[in-house]
PDB file of C-alpha atoms in Angstrom:
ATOM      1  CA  UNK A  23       0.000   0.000   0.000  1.00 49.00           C
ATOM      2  CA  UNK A  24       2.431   2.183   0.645  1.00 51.00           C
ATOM      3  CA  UNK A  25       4.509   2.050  -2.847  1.00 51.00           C
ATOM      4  CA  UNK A  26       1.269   3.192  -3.783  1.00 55.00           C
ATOM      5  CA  UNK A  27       0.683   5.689  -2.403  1.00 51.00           C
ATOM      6  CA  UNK A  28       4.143   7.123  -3.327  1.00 51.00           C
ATOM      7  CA  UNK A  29       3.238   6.617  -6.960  1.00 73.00           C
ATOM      8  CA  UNK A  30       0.365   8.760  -6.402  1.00 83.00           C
ATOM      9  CA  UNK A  31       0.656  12.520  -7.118  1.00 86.00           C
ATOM     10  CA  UNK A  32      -0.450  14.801  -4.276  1.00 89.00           C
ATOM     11  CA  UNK A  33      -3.707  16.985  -5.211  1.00 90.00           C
ATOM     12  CA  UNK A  34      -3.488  19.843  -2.944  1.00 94.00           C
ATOM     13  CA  UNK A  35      -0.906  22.572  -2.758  1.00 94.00           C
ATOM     14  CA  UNK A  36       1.061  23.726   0.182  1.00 94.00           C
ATOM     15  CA  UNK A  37      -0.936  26.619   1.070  1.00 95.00           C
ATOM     16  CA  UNK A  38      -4.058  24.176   1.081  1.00 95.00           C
ATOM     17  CA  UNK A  39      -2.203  21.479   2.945  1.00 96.00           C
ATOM     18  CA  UNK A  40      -1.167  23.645   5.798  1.00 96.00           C
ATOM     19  CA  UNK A  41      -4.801  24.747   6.052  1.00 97.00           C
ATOM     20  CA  UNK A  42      -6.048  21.356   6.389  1.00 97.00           C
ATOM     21  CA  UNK A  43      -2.815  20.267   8.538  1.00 97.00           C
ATOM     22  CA  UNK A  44      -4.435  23.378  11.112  1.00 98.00           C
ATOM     23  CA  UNK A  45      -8.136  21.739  11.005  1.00 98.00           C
ATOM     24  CA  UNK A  46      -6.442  18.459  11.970  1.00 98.00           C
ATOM     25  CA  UNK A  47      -3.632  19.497  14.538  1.00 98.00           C
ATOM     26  CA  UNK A  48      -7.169  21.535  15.867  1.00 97.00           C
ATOM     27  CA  UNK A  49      -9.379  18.826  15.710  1.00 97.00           C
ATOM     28  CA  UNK A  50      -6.931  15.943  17.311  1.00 98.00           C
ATOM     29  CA  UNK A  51      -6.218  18.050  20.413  1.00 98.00           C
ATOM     30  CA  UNK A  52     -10.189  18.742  20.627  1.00 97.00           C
ATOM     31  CA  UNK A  53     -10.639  14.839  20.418  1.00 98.00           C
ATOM     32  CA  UNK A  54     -13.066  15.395  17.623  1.00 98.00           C
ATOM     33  CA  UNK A  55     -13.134  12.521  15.114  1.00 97.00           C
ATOM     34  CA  UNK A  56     -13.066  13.351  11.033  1.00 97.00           C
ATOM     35  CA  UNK A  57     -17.026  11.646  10.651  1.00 97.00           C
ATOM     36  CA  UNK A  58     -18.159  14.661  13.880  1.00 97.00           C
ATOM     37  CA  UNK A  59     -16.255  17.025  11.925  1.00 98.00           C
ATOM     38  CA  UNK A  60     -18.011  16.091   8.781  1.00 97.00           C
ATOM     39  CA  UNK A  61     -21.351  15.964  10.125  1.00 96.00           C
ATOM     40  CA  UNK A  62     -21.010  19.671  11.960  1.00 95.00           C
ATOM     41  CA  UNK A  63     -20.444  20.821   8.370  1.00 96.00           C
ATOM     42  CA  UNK A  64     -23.251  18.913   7.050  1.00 96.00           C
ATOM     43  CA  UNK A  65     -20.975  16.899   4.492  1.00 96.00           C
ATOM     44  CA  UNK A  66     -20.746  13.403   3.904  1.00 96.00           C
ATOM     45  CA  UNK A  67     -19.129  11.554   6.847  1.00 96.00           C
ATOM     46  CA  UNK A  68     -15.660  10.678   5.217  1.00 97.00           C
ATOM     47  CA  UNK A  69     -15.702  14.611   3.710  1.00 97.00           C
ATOM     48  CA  UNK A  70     -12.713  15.424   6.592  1.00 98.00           C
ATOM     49  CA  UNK A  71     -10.892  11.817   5.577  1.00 97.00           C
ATOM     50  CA  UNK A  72     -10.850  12.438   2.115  1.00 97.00           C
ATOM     51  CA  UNK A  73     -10.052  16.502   2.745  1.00 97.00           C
ATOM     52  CA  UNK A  74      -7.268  15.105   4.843  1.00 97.00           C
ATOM     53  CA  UNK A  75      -5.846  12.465   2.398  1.00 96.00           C
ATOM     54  CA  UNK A  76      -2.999  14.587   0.470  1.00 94.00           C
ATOM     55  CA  UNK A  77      -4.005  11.976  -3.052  1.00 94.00           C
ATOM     56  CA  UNK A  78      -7.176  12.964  -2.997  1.00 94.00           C
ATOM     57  CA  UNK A  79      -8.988  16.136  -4.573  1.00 92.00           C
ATOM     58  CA  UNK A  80     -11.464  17.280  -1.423  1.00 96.00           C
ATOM     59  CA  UNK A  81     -10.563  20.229   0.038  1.00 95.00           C
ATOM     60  CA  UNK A  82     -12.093  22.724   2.588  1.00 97.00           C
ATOM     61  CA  UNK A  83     -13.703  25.915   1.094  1.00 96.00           C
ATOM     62  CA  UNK A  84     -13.973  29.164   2.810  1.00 96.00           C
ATOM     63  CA  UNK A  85     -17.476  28.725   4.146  1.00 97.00           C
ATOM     64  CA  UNK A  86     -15.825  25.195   5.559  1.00 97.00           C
ATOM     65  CA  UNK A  87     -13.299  27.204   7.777  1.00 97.00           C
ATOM     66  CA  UNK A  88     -15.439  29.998   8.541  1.00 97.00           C
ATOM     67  CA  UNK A  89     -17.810  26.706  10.273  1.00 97.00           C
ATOM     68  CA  UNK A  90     -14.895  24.835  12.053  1.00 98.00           C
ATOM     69  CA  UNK A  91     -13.655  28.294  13.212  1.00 98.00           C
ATOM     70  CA  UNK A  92     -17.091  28.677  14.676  1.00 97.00           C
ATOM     71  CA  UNK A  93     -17.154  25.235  15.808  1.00 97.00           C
ATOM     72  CA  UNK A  94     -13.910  25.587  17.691  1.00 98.00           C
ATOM     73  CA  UNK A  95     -14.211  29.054  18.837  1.00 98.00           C
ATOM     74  CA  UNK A  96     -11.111  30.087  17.315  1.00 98.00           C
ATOM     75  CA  UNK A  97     -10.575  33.036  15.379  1.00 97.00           C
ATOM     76  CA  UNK A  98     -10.810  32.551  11.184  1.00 95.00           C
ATOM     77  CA  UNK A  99      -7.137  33.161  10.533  1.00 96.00           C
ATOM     78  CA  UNK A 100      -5.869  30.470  12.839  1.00 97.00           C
ATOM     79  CA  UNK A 101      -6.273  28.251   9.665  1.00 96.00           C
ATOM     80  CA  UNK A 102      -3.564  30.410   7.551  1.00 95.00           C
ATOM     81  CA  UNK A 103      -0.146  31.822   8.367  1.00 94.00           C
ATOM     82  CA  UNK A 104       1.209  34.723   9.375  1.00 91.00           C
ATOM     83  CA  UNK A 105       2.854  35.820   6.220  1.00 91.00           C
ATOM     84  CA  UNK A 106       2.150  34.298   2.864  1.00 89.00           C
ATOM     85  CA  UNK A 107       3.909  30.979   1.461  1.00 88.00           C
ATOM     86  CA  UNK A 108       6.865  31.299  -0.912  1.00 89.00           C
ATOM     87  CA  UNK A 109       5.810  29.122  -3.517  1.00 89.00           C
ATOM     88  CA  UNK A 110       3.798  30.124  -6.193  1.00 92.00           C
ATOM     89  CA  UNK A 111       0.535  28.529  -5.389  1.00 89.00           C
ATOM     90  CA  UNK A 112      -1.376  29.253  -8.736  1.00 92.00           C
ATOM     91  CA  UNK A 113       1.714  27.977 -10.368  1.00 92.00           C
ATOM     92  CA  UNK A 114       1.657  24.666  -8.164  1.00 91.00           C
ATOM     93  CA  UNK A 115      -2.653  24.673  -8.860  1.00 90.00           C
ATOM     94  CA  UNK A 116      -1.861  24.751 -12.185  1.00 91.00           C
ATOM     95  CA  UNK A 117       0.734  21.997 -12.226  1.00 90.00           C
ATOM     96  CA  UNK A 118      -1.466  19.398 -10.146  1.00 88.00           C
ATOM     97  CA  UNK A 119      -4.720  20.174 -12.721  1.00 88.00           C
ATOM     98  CA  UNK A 120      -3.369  20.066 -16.080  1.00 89.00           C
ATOM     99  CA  UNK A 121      -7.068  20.425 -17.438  1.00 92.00           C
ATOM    100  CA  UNK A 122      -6.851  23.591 -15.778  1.00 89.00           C
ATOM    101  CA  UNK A 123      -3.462  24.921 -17.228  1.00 92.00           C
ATOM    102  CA  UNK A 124      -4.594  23.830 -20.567  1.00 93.00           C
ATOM    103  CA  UNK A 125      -7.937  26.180 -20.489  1.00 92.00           C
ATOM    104  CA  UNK A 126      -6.074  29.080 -18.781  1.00 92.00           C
ATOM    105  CA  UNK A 127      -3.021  28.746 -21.831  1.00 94.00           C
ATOM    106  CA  UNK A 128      -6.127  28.647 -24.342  1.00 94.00           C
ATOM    107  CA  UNK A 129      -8.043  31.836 -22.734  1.00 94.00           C
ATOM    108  CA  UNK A 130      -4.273  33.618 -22.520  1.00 94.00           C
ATOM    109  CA  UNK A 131      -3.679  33.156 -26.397  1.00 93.00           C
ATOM    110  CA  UNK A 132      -7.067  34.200 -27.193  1.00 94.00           C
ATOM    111  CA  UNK A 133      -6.338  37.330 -24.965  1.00 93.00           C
ATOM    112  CA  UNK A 134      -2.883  37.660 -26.365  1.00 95.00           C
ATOM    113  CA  UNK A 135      -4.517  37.581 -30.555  1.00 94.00           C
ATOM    114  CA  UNK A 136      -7.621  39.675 -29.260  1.00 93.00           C
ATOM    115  CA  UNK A 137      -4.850  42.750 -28.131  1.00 93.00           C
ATOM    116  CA  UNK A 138      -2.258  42.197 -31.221  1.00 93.00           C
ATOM    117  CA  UNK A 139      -5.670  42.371 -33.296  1.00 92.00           C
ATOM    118  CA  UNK A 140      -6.721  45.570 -31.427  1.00 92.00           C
ATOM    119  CA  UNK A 141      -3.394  46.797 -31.781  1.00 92.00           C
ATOM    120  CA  UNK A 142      -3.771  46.252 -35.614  1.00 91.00           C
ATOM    121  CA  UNK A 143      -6.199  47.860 -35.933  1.00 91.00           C
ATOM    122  CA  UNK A 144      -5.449  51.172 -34.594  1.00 90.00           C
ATOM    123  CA  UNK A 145      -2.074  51.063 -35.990  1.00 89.00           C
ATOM    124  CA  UNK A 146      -4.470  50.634 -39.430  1.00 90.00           C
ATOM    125  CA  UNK A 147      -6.624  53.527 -38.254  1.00 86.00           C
ATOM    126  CA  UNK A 148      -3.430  55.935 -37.491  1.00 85.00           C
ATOM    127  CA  UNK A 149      -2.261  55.158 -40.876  1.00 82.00           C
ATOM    128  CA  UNK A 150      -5.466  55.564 -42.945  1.00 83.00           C
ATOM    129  CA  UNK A 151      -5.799  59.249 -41.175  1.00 79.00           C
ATOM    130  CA  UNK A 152      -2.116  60.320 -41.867  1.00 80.00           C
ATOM    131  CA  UNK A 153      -2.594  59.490 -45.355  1.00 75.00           C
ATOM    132  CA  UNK A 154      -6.233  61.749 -45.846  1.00 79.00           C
ATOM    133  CA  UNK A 155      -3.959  64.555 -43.948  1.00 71.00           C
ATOM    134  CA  UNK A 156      -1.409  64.018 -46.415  1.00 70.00           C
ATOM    135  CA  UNK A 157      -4.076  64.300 -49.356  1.00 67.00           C
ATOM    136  CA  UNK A 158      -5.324  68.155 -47.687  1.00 61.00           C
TER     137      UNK A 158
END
């Protein structure tokens, strides 16, 4: 099981890890078990496994740690760290959803031919009103 597991790419990024490395750290020294957890935030009861499980997808969304931050009484930015993370998280985001990168590369070139188009044009425009000027 274990060779697995290490053939398995990790689906969360470090930012996201440490967040969910704070509910657990919080909810181990509260004794609260991952299906109580779950249930408090009226997901399924392995949601907090699966969120837990570095291979798998889940994650906890902002309205998730605004609820265990209520649940625990602690304040909302207990879940994140004091100053950012060095890595580049979009760039890691982008690197574990390749789907993701794909559409983002697509909408850039679009973006990229919509502004050398624009740029055409009024390059076109600038020269079609020097050349009446020149006619006067």
């Amino acid at each position: 099981m274990t060779a697995k597991k290490e053939q398995r790419e990790i689906k969360k990024t470090e930012i996201e890890l440490y967040t969910i490395n704070k509910v657990r750290e919080l909810r181990e020294s509260r004794n609260v078990g991952q299906k109580r957890l779950s249930l408090e935030l009226k997901l399924s009861e392995s949601y907090v496994g699966q969120t837990e499980d570095p291979y798998n997808k889940a994650k906890y969304n902002l309205n998730h740690l605004n609820e265990i931050a209520r649940f625990f009484n602690v304040p909302y930015s207990y879940f994140f760290p004091e100053t950012h993370v060095e890595k580049d998280c979009v760039e890691e985001y982008l690197d574990i959803h390749p789907k993701l990168r794909a559409n983002y590369e697509k909408m850039m070139k679009n973006y990229e031919e919509k502004a050398r188009k624009k740029l055409e044009e009024q390059e076109r425009k600038i020269k079609a009103k020097a050349k009446t000027k020149k006619k006067k």
